[in-house]
Short mmCIF file of C-alpha atoms and ligand atoms in Angstrom, two decimals:
data_model
loop_
_atom_site.label_atom_id
_atom_site.label_comp_id
_atom_site.label_asym_id
_atom_site.label_seq_id
_atom_site.Cartn_x
_atom_site.Cartn_y
_atom_site.Cartn_z
CA UNK A 27 -38.90 -0.10 -82.58
CA UNK A 28 -35.25 -0.91 -82.17
CA UNK A 29 -34.20 -4.51 -81.94
CA UNK A 30 -33.78 -5.58 -78.36
CA UNK A 31 -30.66 -7.61 -78.83
CA UNK A 32 -27.57 -5.69 -79.63
CA UNK A 33 -23.94 -5.20 -78.96
CA UNK A 34 -22.27 -1.85 -78.75
CA UNK A 35 -19.87 -0.93 -81.49
CA UNK A 36 -17.38 0.45 -79.01
CA UNK A 37 -16.27 -0.51 -75.58
CA UNK A 38 -15.28 -4.03 -76.29
CA UNK A 39 -11.70 -3.79 -75.27
CA UNK A 40 -8.58 -1.73 -74.82
CA UNK A 41 -8.83 2.02 -75.02
CA UNK A 42 -6.07 2.20 -77.60
CA UNK A 43 -4.03 5.30 -77.96
CA UNK A 44 -6.26 7.39 -80.19
CA UNK A 45 -6.83 10.80 -78.63
CA UNK A 46 -9.69 10.36 -76.20
CA UNK A 47 -12.44 12.88 -75.56
CA UNK A 48 -13.37 12.42 -71.94
CA UNK A 49 -15.85 14.44 -69.98
CA UNK A 50 -16.47 15.28 -66.37
CA UNK A 51 -20.17 15.94 -66.02
CA UNK A 52 -21.05 17.06 -62.51
CA UNK A 53 -24.48 18.16 -61.40
CA UNK A 54 -24.39 21.49 -59.57
CA UNK A 55 -25.91 20.05 -56.43
CA UNK A 56 -23.09 20.81 -53.99
CA UNK A 57 -19.39 20.18 -53.63
CA UNK A 58 -18.24 17.08 -55.46
CA UNK A 59 -17.09 14.34 -53.09
CA UNK A 60 -13.63 12.78 -53.32
CA UNK A 61 -14.81 9.68 -55.18
CA UNK A 62 -16.38 11.86 -57.81
CA UNK A 63 -13.28 14.01 -58.10
CA UNK A 64 -11.05 10.95 -58.32
CA UNK A 65 -13.04 9.88 -61.38
CA UNK A 66 -12.34 13.33 -62.82
CA UNK A 67 -8.63 12.84 -62.08
CA UNK A 68 -8.61 9.56 -63.98
CA UNK A 69 -10.64 11.03 -66.84
CA UNK A 70 -8.23 13.95 -67.06
CA UNK A 71 -5.23 11.62 -67.02
CA UNK A 72 -6.70 9.50 -69.77
CA UNK A 73 -7.30 12.59 -71.91
CA UNK A 74 -3.77 13.85 -71.32
CA UNK A 75 -2.19 10.41 -71.73
CA UNK A 76 -3.78 9.97 -75.15
CA UNK A 77 -3.28 13.58 -76.22
CA UNK A 78 -7.04 14.08 -76.28
CA UNK A 79 -9.41 16.52 -74.62
CA UNK A 80 -10.90 16.88 -71.17
CA UNK A 81 -14.33 18.44 -71.24
CA UNK A 82 -16.40 19.83 -68.40
CA UNK A 83 -20.16 19.75 -68.80
CA UNK A 84 -22.61 20.95 -66.21
CA UNK A 85 -25.62 18.66 -65.86
CA UNK A 86 -28.28 20.91 -64.40
CA UNK A 87 -31.46 19.42 -65.78
CA UNK A 88 -32.75 18.71 -62.30
CA UNK A 89 -33.54 22.32 -61.60
CA UNK A 90 -34.96 21.59 -58.16
CA UNK A 91 -31.65 20.21 -56.88
CA UNK A 92 -29.50 23.06 -58.15
CA UNK A 93 -27.43 24.77 -55.47
CA UNK A 94 -26.34 28.35 -56.02
CA UNK A 95 -22.56 28.72 -56.27
CA UNK A 96 -21.95 25.02 -56.99
CA UNK A 97 -20.63 25.54 -60.49
CA UNK A 98 -18.05 28.01 -59.24
CA UNK A 99 -16.98 25.63 -56.49
CA UNK A 100 -16.80 22.67 -58.87
CA UNK A 101 -14.65 24.60 -61.33
CA UNK A 102 -12.61 25.98 -58.43
CA UNK A 103 -11.94 22.42 -57.21
CA UNK A 104 -10.76 21.30 -60.64
CA UNK A 105 -8.61 24.37 -60.98
CA UNK A 106 -7.08 23.84 -57.56
CA UNK A 107 -6.20 20.26 -58.45
CA UNK A 108 -4.67 21.38 -61.71
CA UNK A 109 -7.21 19.55 -63.88
CA UNK A 110 -7.36 22.01 -66.73
CA UNK A 111 -10.16 21.60 -69.24
CA UNK A 112 -10.12 22.11 -72.99
CA UNK A 113 -13.82 22.84 -73.31
CA UNK A 114 -16.23 23.88 -70.63
CA UNK A 115 -18.97 26.20 -69.42
CA UNK A 116 -16.68 29.14 -68.85
CA UNK A 117 -14.42 28.84 -71.89
CA UNK A 118 -16.84 27.34 -74.41
CA UNK A 119 -15.59 25.17 -77.24
CA UNK A 120 -16.69 23.73 -80.56
CA UNK A 121 -19.56 21.71 -79.07
CA UNK A 122 -21.01 24.29 -76.68
CA UNK A 123 -22.85 25.36 -74.75
CA UNK A 124 -21.53 23.15 -71.96
CA UNK A 125 -24.45 23.64 -69.59
CA UNK A 126 -27.38 21.32 -70.18
CA UNK A 127 -30.09 23.84 -69.36
CA UNK A 128 -28.80 25.85 -72.32
CA UNK A 129 -29.11 22.90 -74.68
CA UNK A 130 -32.84 22.14 -74.42
CA UNK A 131 -33.57 22.35 -78.20
CA UNK A 132 -31.10 19.50 -78.80
CA UNK A 133 -32.94 17.23 -76.38
CA UNK A 134 -36.33 18.20 -77.81
CA UNK A 135 -35.08 17.33 -81.27
CA UNK A 136 -33.92 13.91 -80.07
CA UNK A 137 -37.29 13.35 -78.42
CA UNK A 138 -39.10 14.21 -81.64
CA UNK A 139 -37.01 11.65 -83.46
CA UNK A 140 -37.73 8.99 -80.87
CA UNK A 141 -41.45 9.78 -80.99
CA UNK A 142 -41.41 9.55 -84.77
CA UNK A 143 -39.66 6.17 -84.70
CA UNK A 144 -42.03 4.99 -81.94
CA UNK A 145 -39.13 4.46 -79.60
CA UNK A 146 -40.82 6.91 -77.26
CA UNK A 147 -44.35 7.88 -76.38
CA UNK A 148 -46.28 10.45 -74.39
CA UNK A 149 -47.46 9.43 -70.98
CA UNK A 150 -50.36 11.26 -69.33
CA UNK A 151 -50.52 9.27 -66.13
CA UNK A 152 -51.04 11.51 -63.14
CA UNK A 153 -49.01 11.38 -59.95
CA UNK A 154 -52.01 9.75 -58.23
CA UNK A 155 -52.24 7.05 -60.87
CA UNK A 156 -48.52 6.34 -60.58
CA UNK A 157 -48.79 6.17 -56.79
CA UNK A 158 -51.66 3.72 -57.04
CA UNK A 159 -49.67 1.61 -59.49
CA UNK A 160 -46.69 1.51 -57.12
CA UNK A 161 -48.98 0.62 -54.25
CA UNK A 162 -50.42 -2.28 -56.22
CA UNK A 163 -46.95 -3.48 -57.16
CA UNK A 164 -45.90 -3.40 -53.53
CA UNK A 165 -48.97 -5.29 -52.42
CA UNK A 166 -48.44 -7.92 -55.10
CA UNK A 167 -44.72 -8.07 -54.34
CA UNK A 168 -43.86 -7.17 -57.92
CA UNK A 169 -40.85 -5.06 -58.88
CA UNK A 170 -41.62 -1.36 -59.20
CA UNK A 171 -41.69 0.28 -62.61
CA UNK A 172 -44.02 1.86 -65.10
CA UNK A 173 -46.29 -0.73 -66.66
CA UNK A 174 -46.69 0.91 -70.03
CA UNK A 175 -50.33 2.00 -69.86
CA UNK A 176 -49.91 5.02 -72.15
CA UNK A 177 -47.96 3.08 -74.73
CA UNK A 178 -51.30 1.95 -76.09
CA UNK A 179 -52.56 5.46 -76.86
CA UNK A 180 -52.52 5.99 -80.62
CA UNK A 181 -49.92 8.65 -81.48
CA UNK A 182 -52.43 11.00 -83.16
CA UNK A 183 -54.63 10.95 -80.05
CA UNK A 184 -51.58 11.50 -77.87
CA UNK A 185 -50.57 14.48 -80.05
CA UNK A 186 -54.01 16.01 -79.57
CA UNK A 187 -54.09 15.47 -75.81
CA UNK A 188 -50.55 16.84 -75.49
CA UNK A 189 -51.79 20.26 -76.54
CA UNK A 190 -53.68 20.67 -73.30
CA UNK A 191 -52.64 17.93 -70.90
CA UNK A 192 -49.44 17.82 -68.87
CA UNK A 193 -47.39 14.79 -69.75
CA UNK A 194 -43.94 13.23 -69.85
CA UNK A 195 -42.18 11.33 -72.62
CA UNK A 196 -41.12 7.77 -71.93
CA UNK A 197 -38.75 5.53 -73.78
CA UNK A 198 -40.42 2.40 -75.12
CA UNK A 199 -38.15 -0.39 -73.95
CA UNK A 200 -38.43 -3.47 -76.16
CA UNK A 201 -40.60 -6.08 -74.43
CA UNK A 202 -38.34 -8.94 -75.31
CA UNK A 203 -34.71 -9.72 -75.92
CA UNK A 204 -31.68 -8.68 -73.98
CA UNK A 205 -29.51 -5.62 -74.01
CA UNK A 206 -25.81 -6.27 -73.98
CA UNK A 207 -23.49 -3.55 -72.78
CA UNK A 208 -19.75 -3.43 -72.30
CA UNK A 209 -17.77 -1.79 -69.61
CA UNK A 210 -14.07 -1.37 -70.23
CA UNK A 211 -13.22 -2.66 -66.75
CA UNK A 212 -16.02 -5.13 -66.17
CA UNK A 213 -16.59 -6.57 -69.61
CA UNK A 214 -20.00 -7.73 -70.78
CA UNK A 215 -23.08 -6.71 -68.84
CA UNK A 216 -26.32 -8.16 -70.05
CA UNK A 217 -29.90 -7.57 -68.97
CA UNK A 218 -33.27 -8.92 -69.98
CA UNK A 219 -35.29 -6.10 -71.47
CA UNK A 220 -38.34 -7.36 -69.63
CA UNK A 221 -36.69 -6.20 -66.40
CA UNK A 222 -36.47 -2.60 -67.61
CA UNK A 223 -39.47 -0.31 -67.45
CA UNK A 224 -40.36 2.49 -69.82
CA UNK A 225 -38.31 5.25 -68.24
CA UNK A 226 -38.95 8.96 -68.53
CA UNK A 227 -36.72 10.85 -70.94
CA UNK A 228 -38.47 14.22 -70.95
CA UNK A 229 -40.16 15.56 -67.84
CA UNK A 230 -43.38 17.57 -67.75
CA UNK A 231 -41.33 20.75 -67.34
CA UNK A 232 -39.79 19.97 -70.76
CA UNK A 233 -36.40 19.32 -69.19
CA UNK A 234 -34.78 16.03 -70.17
CA UNK A 235 -33.82 13.45 -67.59
CA UNK A 236 -30.16 12.65 -67.04
CA UNK A 237 -30.57 9.49 -69.11
CA UNK A 238 -31.54 11.31 -72.28
CA UNK A 239 -29.48 14.44 -71.79
CA UNK A 240 -26.14 12.76 -71.29
CA UNK A 241 -26.69 10.40 -74.24
CA UNK A 242 -27.50 13.30 -76.55
CA UNK A 243 -24.56 15.31 -75.25
CA UNK A 244 -22.01 12.53 -75.22
CA UNK A 245 -22.85 11.92 -78.85
CA UNK A 246 -22.95 15.59 -79.83
CA UNK A 247 -19.69 16.30 -78.04
CA UNK A 248 -18.01 13.28 -79.62
CA UNK A 249 -17.16 11.80 -76.25
CA UNK A 250 -15.18 8.59 -76.60
CA UNK A 251 -15.12 7.50 -72.94
CA UNK A 252 -17.87 7.85 -70.38
CA UNK A 253 -16.07 7.64 -67.06
CA UNK A 254 -18.36 7.77 -64.07
CA UNK A 255 -19.13 6.12 -60.76
CA UNK A 256 -20.46 2.58 -60.63
CA UNK A 257 -23.77 3.76 -59.23
CA UNK A 258 -24.68 4.27 -62.89
CA UNK A 259 -24.17 0.65 -63.92
CA UNK A 260 -27.84 -0.28 -63.42
CA UNK A 261 -28.82 2.54 -65.79
CA UNK A 262 -26.30 1.62 -68.46
CA UNK A 263 -28.63 -0.70 -70.41
CA UNK A 264 -31.14 2.14 -70.70
CA UNK A 265 -28.41 4.38 -71.99
CA UNK A 266 -27.28 1.77 -74.49
CA UNK A 267 -30.88 1.44 -75.72
CA UNK A 268 -31.01 5.21 -76.17
CA UNK A 269 -27.70 5.37 -78.03
CA UNK A 270 -28.90 2.63 -80.33
CA UNK A 271 -32.39 4.01 -80.90
CA UNK A 272 -30.92 7.37 -81.84
CA UNK A 273 -28.47 5.69 -84.18
CA UNK A 274 -25.48 6.92 -82.21
CA UNK A 275 -22.26 4.99 -81.76
CA UNK A 276 -21.93 4.00 -78.14
CA UNK A 277 -18.99 5.42 -76.22
CA UNK A 278 -16.67 3.27 -74.14
CA UNK A 279 -18.10 3.00 -70.64
CA UNK A 280 -15.73 3.04 -67.69
CA UNK A 281 -17.50 2.65 -64.37
CA UNK A 282 -15.27 3.29 -61.38
CA UNK A 283 -15.71 1.72 -57.97
CA UNK A 284 -16.45 3.71 -54.87
CA UNK A 285 -13.91 4.64 -52.22
CA UNK A 286 -14.45 3.06 -48.83
CA UNK A 287 -13.55 4.14 -45.33
CA UNK A 288 -10.73 2.24 -43.61
CA UNK A 289 -12.25 -1.01 -42.39
CA UNK A 290 -14.98 -0.78 -45.01
CA UNK A 291 -18.18 1.18 -44.98
CA UNK A 292 -19.13 4.54 -46.25
CA UNK A 293 -16.46 7.24 -46.34
CA UNK A 294 -17.31 9.81 -43.72
CA UNK A 295 -15.99 13.33 -43.39
CA UNK A 296 -13.64 12.21 -40.66
CA UNK A 297 -12.12 9.64 -43.02
CA UNK A 298 -11.53 12.13 -45.77
CA UNK A 299 -14.90 12.67 -47.49
CA UNK A 300 -14.25 16.36 -47.73
CA UNK A 301 -14.49 18.69 -50.66
CA UNK A 302 -11.34 19.68 -52.52
CA UNK A 303 -11.63 23.20 -51.20
CA UNK A 304 -11.59 21.86 -47.65
CA UNK A 305 -8.39 19.99 -48.44
CA UNK A 306 -6.96 23.29 -49.61
CA UNK A 307 -8.01 24.94 -46.33
CA UNK A 308 -6.57 22.04 -44.35
CA UNK A 309 -3.16 22.68 -45.82
CA UNK A 310 -2.85 19.97 -48.45
CA UNK A 311 -0.95 20.67 -51.65
CA UNK A 312 -2.87 20.12 -54.86
CA UNK A 313 -0.11 18.01 -56.37
CA UNK A 314 -0.11 15.69 -53.37
CA UNK A 315 -3.89 15.28 -53.42
CA UNK A 316 -3.80 14.73 -57.17
CA UNK A 317 -1.12 12.04 -56.83
CA UNK A 318 -2.90 10.43 -53.91
CA UNK A 319 -6.31 10.29 -55.58
CA UNK A 320 -4.77 8.85 -58.71
CA UNK A 321 -3.17 5.95 -56.85
CA UNK A 322 -6.22 5.27 -54.71
CA UNK A 323 -7.66 2.43 -56.76
CA UNK A 324 -5.13 2.53 -59.57
CA UNK A 325 -1.50 1.59 -59.36
CA UNK A 326 1.78 1.46 -61.15
CA UNK A 327 3.82 -1.22 -59.45
CA UNK A 328 4.68 -0.12 -55.95
CA UNK A 329 5.19 3.50 -56.90
CA UNK A 330 3.54 6.06 -54.67
CA UNK A 331 5.05 9.49 -55.14
CA UNK A 332 4.86 10.25 -58.84
CA UNK A 333 4.94 13.57 -60.59
CA UNK A 334 2.08 14.76 -62.72
CA UNK A 335 4.06 14.16 -65.89
CA UNK A 336 5.06 10.67 -64.80
CA UNK A 337 1.42 9.88 -64.09
CA UNK A 338 0.36 11.21 -67.48
CA UNK A 339 2.99 9.03 -69.10
CA UNK A 340 2.14 5.78 -67.37
CA UNK A 341 -1.59 6.08 -66.71
CA UNK A 342 -3.56 3.31 -68.40
CA UNK A 343 -7.27 3.58 -67.89
CA UNK A 344 -7.70 -0.19 -68.30
CA UNK A 345 -5.71 -0.71 -65.14
CA UNK A 346 -8.19 1.00 -62.85
CA UNK A 347 -8.95 -1.47 -60.09
CA UNK A 348 -12.37 -2.99 -59.69
CA UNK A 349 -12.18 -3.54 -55.97
CA UNK A 350 -13.25 -0.51 -53.97
CA UNK A 351 -10.16 1.28 -52.71
CA UNK A 352 -9.76 2.39 -49.12
CA UNK A 353 -9.18 6.03 -48.37
CA UNK A 354 -5.93 6.18 -46.41
CA UNK A 355 -5.81 9.56 -44.77
CA UNK A 356 -2.49 8.83 -43.07
CA UNK A 357 -0.90 8.06 -46.39
CA UNK A 358 -2.25 11.27 -47.87
CA UNK A 359 -0.83 13.29 -44.98
CA UNK A 360 2.50 11.53 -45.29
CA UNK A 361 2.55 12.16 -49.04
CA UNK A 362 1.72 15.78 -48.43
CA UNK A 363 4.81 16.04 -46.21
CA UNK A 364 6.89 14.54 -49.00
CA UNK A 365 5.50 17.10 -51.44
CA UNK A 366 6.18 19.93 -49.01
CA UNK A 367 9.81 18.85 -48.73
CA UNK A 368 10.09 18.59 -52.51
CA UNK A 369 8.70 22.05 -53.12
CA UNK A 370 11.35 24.68 -53.94
CA UNK A 371 11.76 27.06 -50.99
CA UNK A 372 10.61 30.14 -52.91
CA UNK A 373 7.41 28.39 -53.94
CA UNK A 374 6.74 27.00 -50.50
CA UNK A 375 7.38 30.36 -48.88
CA UNK A 376 4.84 31.92 -51.21
CA UNK A 377 2.26 29.32 -50.12
CA UNK A 378 3.14 29.96 -46.50
CA UNK A 379 2.89 33.71 -47.00
CA UNK A 380 -0.60 33.33 -48.44
CA UNK A 381 -1.72 31.40 -45.36
CA UNK A 382 -0.11 33.88 -43.00
CA UNK A 383 -1.92 36.74 -44.74
CA UNK A 384 -5.18 35.11 -43.72
CA UNK A 385 -4.26 33.61 -40.39
CA UNK A 386 -1.98 36.05 -38.57
CA UNK A 387 -3.72 38.37 -36.11
CA UNK A 388 -5.08 41.54 -37.70
CA UNK A 389 -2.55 43.79 -35.94
CA UNK A 390 0.30 42.27 -37.95
CA UNK A 391 0.87 44.60 -40.91
CA UNK A 392 -0.11 43.33 -44.36
CA UNK A 393 1.30 42.39 -46.74
CA UNK A 394 3.23 39.99 -44.58
CA UNK A 395 6.97 40.60 -44.78
CA UNK A 396 8.07 38.25 -47.58
CA UNK A 397 11.77 38.36 -46.69
CA UNK A 398 10.92 37.13 -43.20
CA UNK A 399 8.78 34.32 -44.63
CA UNK A 400 11.64 33.27 -46.86
CA UNK A 401 14.03 33.21 -43.92
CA UNK A 402 11.65 31.12 -41.80
CA UNK A 403 10.50 28.65 -44.48
CA UNK A 404 13.68 26.50 -44.53
CA UNK A 405 13.41 26.12 -40.74
CA UNK A 406 10.06 24.36 -40.98
CA UNK A 407 10.07 22.74 -44.40
CA UNK A 408 11.34 19.42 -43.02
CA UNK A 409 9.03 19.45 -40.04
CA UNK A 410 5.54 19.92 -41.32
CA UNK A 411 3.11 17.62 -43.08
CA UNK A 412 0.41 20.14 -43.88
CA UNK A 413 0.35 23.88 -44.27
CA UNK A 414 -2.24 24.05 -41.51
CA UNK A 415 0.61 23.47 -39.04
CA UNK A 416 2.50 26.52 -40.19
CA UNK A 417 0.90 29.53 -38.53
CA UNK A 418 0.79 28.20 -34.97
CA UNK A 419 4.41 27.14 -35.37
CA UNK A 420 5.85 30.40 -36.63
CA UNK A 421 3.48 33.24 -35.78
CA UNK A 422 5.80 34.41 -33.00
CA UNK A 423 8.17 35.74 -35.65
CA UNK A 424 5.54 38.33 -36.50
CA UNK A 425 4.64 39.34 -33.00
CA UNK A 426 6.71 42.25 -31.81
CA UNK A 427 5.57 41.52 -28.29
CA UNK A 428 4.52 38.25 -26.81
CA UNK A 429 2.90 38.11 -23.44
CA UNK A 430 5.36 36.25 -21.19
CA UNK A 431 4.08 32.69 -20.99
CA UNK A 432 2.58 31.83 -17.59
CA UNK A 433 5.25 30.66 -15.10
CA UNK A 434 3.81 27.15 -14.91
CA UNK A 435 4.80 26.72 -18.57
CA UNK A 436 8.44 26.96 -17.47
CA UNK A 437 8.25 25.23 -14.15
CA UNK A 438 8.11 21.64 -15.23
CA UNK A 439 10.43 18.66 -14.87
CA UNK A 440 13.88 19.98 -13.87
CA UNK A 441 12.39 23.41 -13.06
CA UNK A 442 9.52 22.19 -10.98
CA UNK A 443 9.41 24.27 -7.75
CA UNK A 444 12.60 26.00 -8.82
CA UNK A 445 11.32 29.33 -10.08
CA UNK A 446 14.24 31.27 -8.70
CA UNK A 447 16.81 28.96 -10.38
CA UNK A 448 14.92 29.27 -13.64
CA UNK A 449 14.77 33.06 -13.27
CA UNK A 450 18.49 33.38 -12.72
CA UNK A 451 19.32 30.90 -15.51
CA UNK A 452 17.27 32.99 -17.91
CA UNK A 453 18.98 36.16 -16.72
CA UNK A 454 22.35 34.53 -17.53
CA UNK A 455 21.01 33.51 -20.94
CA UNK A 456 19.87 37.10 -21.56
CA UNK A 457 23.29 38.47 -20.66
CA UNK A 458 25.04 35.95 -22.90
CA UNK A 459 22.63 36.74 -25.72
CA UNK A 460 23.49 40.41 -25.42
CA UNK A 461 27.18 39.71 -25.84
CA UNK A 462 27.52 36.86 -28.27
CA UNK A 463 29.26 37.84 -31.52
CA UNK A 464 28.29 37.51 -34.27
CA UNK A 465 24.60 37.14 -33.46
CA UNK A 466 24.13 33.97 -35.45
CA UNK A 467 22.77 30.50 -34.78
CA UNK A 468 26.17 28.76 -34.58
CA UNK A 469 27.89 31.06 -32.07
CA UNK A 470 24.64 31.36 -30.08
CA UNK A 471 24.36 27.61 -29.69
CA UNK A 472 28.03 27.31 -28.74
CA UNK A 473 27.65 30.01 -26.10
CA UNK A 474 24.49 28.43 -24.66
CA UNK A 475 26.10 25.01 -24.51
CA UNK A 476 28.99 26.36 -22.48
CA UNK A 477 26.49 28.17 -20.27
CA UNK A 478 24.86 24.79 -19.58
CA UNK A 479 28.17 23.56 -18.25
CA UNK A 480 28.63 26.67 -16.12
CA UNK A 481 25.12 26.27 -14.69
CA UNK A 482 25.40 22.50 -14.47
CA UNK A 483 22.14 22.10 -16.35
CA UNK A 484 21.37 19.69 -19.14
CA UNK A 485 21.14 21.30 -22.59
CA UNK A 486 17.58 20.10 -23.08
CA UNK A 487 16.45 21.69 -19.82
CA UNK A 488 18.02 25.06 -20.51
CA UNK A 489 16.97 25.13 -24.15
CA UNK A 490 13.37 24.46 -23.15
CA UNK A 491 13.42 27.56 -20.96
CA UNK A 492 14.90 29.63 -23.76
CA UNK A 493 12.46 28.25 -26.30
CA UNK A 494 9.41 29.06 -24.19
CA UNK A 495 10.73 32.52 -23.38
CA UNK A 496 11.63 33.47 -26.95
CA UNK A 497 8.91 31.71 -28.97
CA UNK A 498 6.14 31.44 -26.41
CA UNK A 499 5.77 27.69 -27.00
CA UNK A 500 7.34 24.32 -26.26
CA UNK A 501 7.53 23.25 -29.89
CA UNK A 502 9.14 25.58 -32.36
CA UNK A 503 11.39 25.64 -35.37
CA UNK A 504 15.08 25.09 -34.56
CA UNK A 505 15.83 27.33 -31.59
CA UNK A 506 19.02 29.16 -32.47
CA UNK A 507 18.07 29.72 -36.08
CA UNK A 508 14.81 31.14 -34.80
CA UNK A 509 16.63 33.42 -32.37
CA UNK A 510 18.84 34.69 -35.14
CA UNK A 511 15.76 35.61 -37.16
CA UNK A 512 13.88 37.13 -34.25
CA UNK A 513 16.91 39.36 -33.61
CA UNK A 514 19.06 40.09 -30.60
CA UNK A 515 17.03 42.94 -29.13
CA UNK A 516 13.72 41.11 -29.12
CA UNK A 517 15.32 37.92 -27.78
CA UNK A 518 16.92 39.76 -24.89
CA UNK A 519 13.68 41.55 -24.03
CA UNK A 520 11.71 38.30 -24.02
CA UNK A 521 14.32 36.46 -21.96
CA UNK A 522 14.38 39.28 -19.36
CA UNK A 523 10.58 39.46 -19.26
CA UNK A 524 10.39 35.72 -18.63
CA UNK A 525 13.11 35.90 -16.00
CA UNK A 526 11.26 38.70 -14.21
CA UNK A 527 7.98 36.83 -14.19
CA UNK A 528 9.67 33.78 -12.68
CA UNK A 529 11.50 35.88 -10.12
CA UNK A 530 8.15 37.33 -9.08
CA UNK A 531 6.82 33.81 -8.48
CA UNK A 532 9.78 32.88 -6.33
CA UNK A 533 9.67 36.11 -4.29
CA UNK A 534 8.55 35.38 -0.73
N1 LIG B 252 -24.40 14.34 -63.62
C1 LIG B 252 -24.05 12.99 -63.29
C2 LIG B 252 -23.55 12.97 -61.85
O1 LIG B 252 -23.12 13.98 -61.37
C3 LIG B 252 -22.95 12.53 -64.19
C4 LIG B 252 -22.82 11.09 -64.37
C5 LIG B 252 -21.97 10.90 -65.60
O2 LIG B 252 -20.78 11.20 -65.54
O3 LIG B 252 -22.51 10.49 -66.63
O4 LIG B 252 -23.61 11.95 -61.21
#
């Protein structure tokens, strides 16, 4: 039996600069939530900051909770965020395999050692017996937990029974003493061993529990830092007991706080608790999300927008905040706009093209005309905060015909009840558009401004008519630049079509 009072050999202070081996160890039970991914961001940054390794390990020992396709989506999320891994399920590495269900012999070997040293024992209690025990504990208002009945079975008898009886293996927690653990952010955490029950380390299906599996793996994979959510703090003493009983050096534990919704409370989908792949669909740039997640709960002075390299340079894992951070969706969207404006036009236009490929109506020929995308991109780069805004803003460039917008679209404010005025104004615009030379934004605007004077109409009022006629909408990229791209012929056709539809309204 291991002594109950102990202090870890690691985790007592600063991370130092020795290359860290940090792992991200998701269970394939669905898409990882943002809090979980933020921990991966920090783990990755710590690995890169120290020149160490970032390792991905799939923790699939709870076979019942496995969701098909999860691993692909988890890896896809990391890839999208630019969190590259040095070892992992798909690429292998010196400590593979990196999927726990493929490492069962390692856990069985650890269990044998713990049985031999009497740090573990076989438990034959049936589900009914355990239920009855829990019931009793409830009735007597005692804390739940296994009471150690099977600990008393002599090992040779247990061996014999194990040949035919289903059973689990439990860790024998010392009855007395305390277990002292260290968390890099929280310092010393101490518990009385008497408050810990003999927890299961190997289930009856011969799969290990998380507790055992991650201890064995973190040791075998030479992990230096266990970064994970603070929901694992209550289990940490058990893990420390396991590390010690197996004679393994403890890693440095870094438990990160949760992310809260604005105003406190659980983060809901509306507040940003979406998967990474949904952020991709919603038009966020990976670099912006990466930057945002990093500074949600960690900070470097008042800096907000920082490049990946800057973050790698200045990230100090010790400075992760203990107070739960609030998820500020508005800030993320603002930051995304900043990143969009910083993106070189060619790169942004490629991103835009990829969205258009998916989102434009099927009658638009594919591949989408790249030269046109490159011409349009500078018109909207300053105006959008997410890529989701793009298609509705610019799809008219790809439509050879747009149905003339309904007359009521035009007949507002200045043009209310003045369909015939609007029709003739648009006819004048069409004529001017036919003549203006060269057909470029500058001369077009100049010509339209003088037409405003001739018609005694405010620029805003006339331009609204033109905008609706040419683009089919009230909000568009800059009007005259758009007209230049759409081309003279199409502009004239659309202006005449709109004029005709308004004339029809005004006809007696
Ligand atoms: N598989 C555990 C989870 O997804 C990992 C916890 C850890 O990082 O140790 O919560």
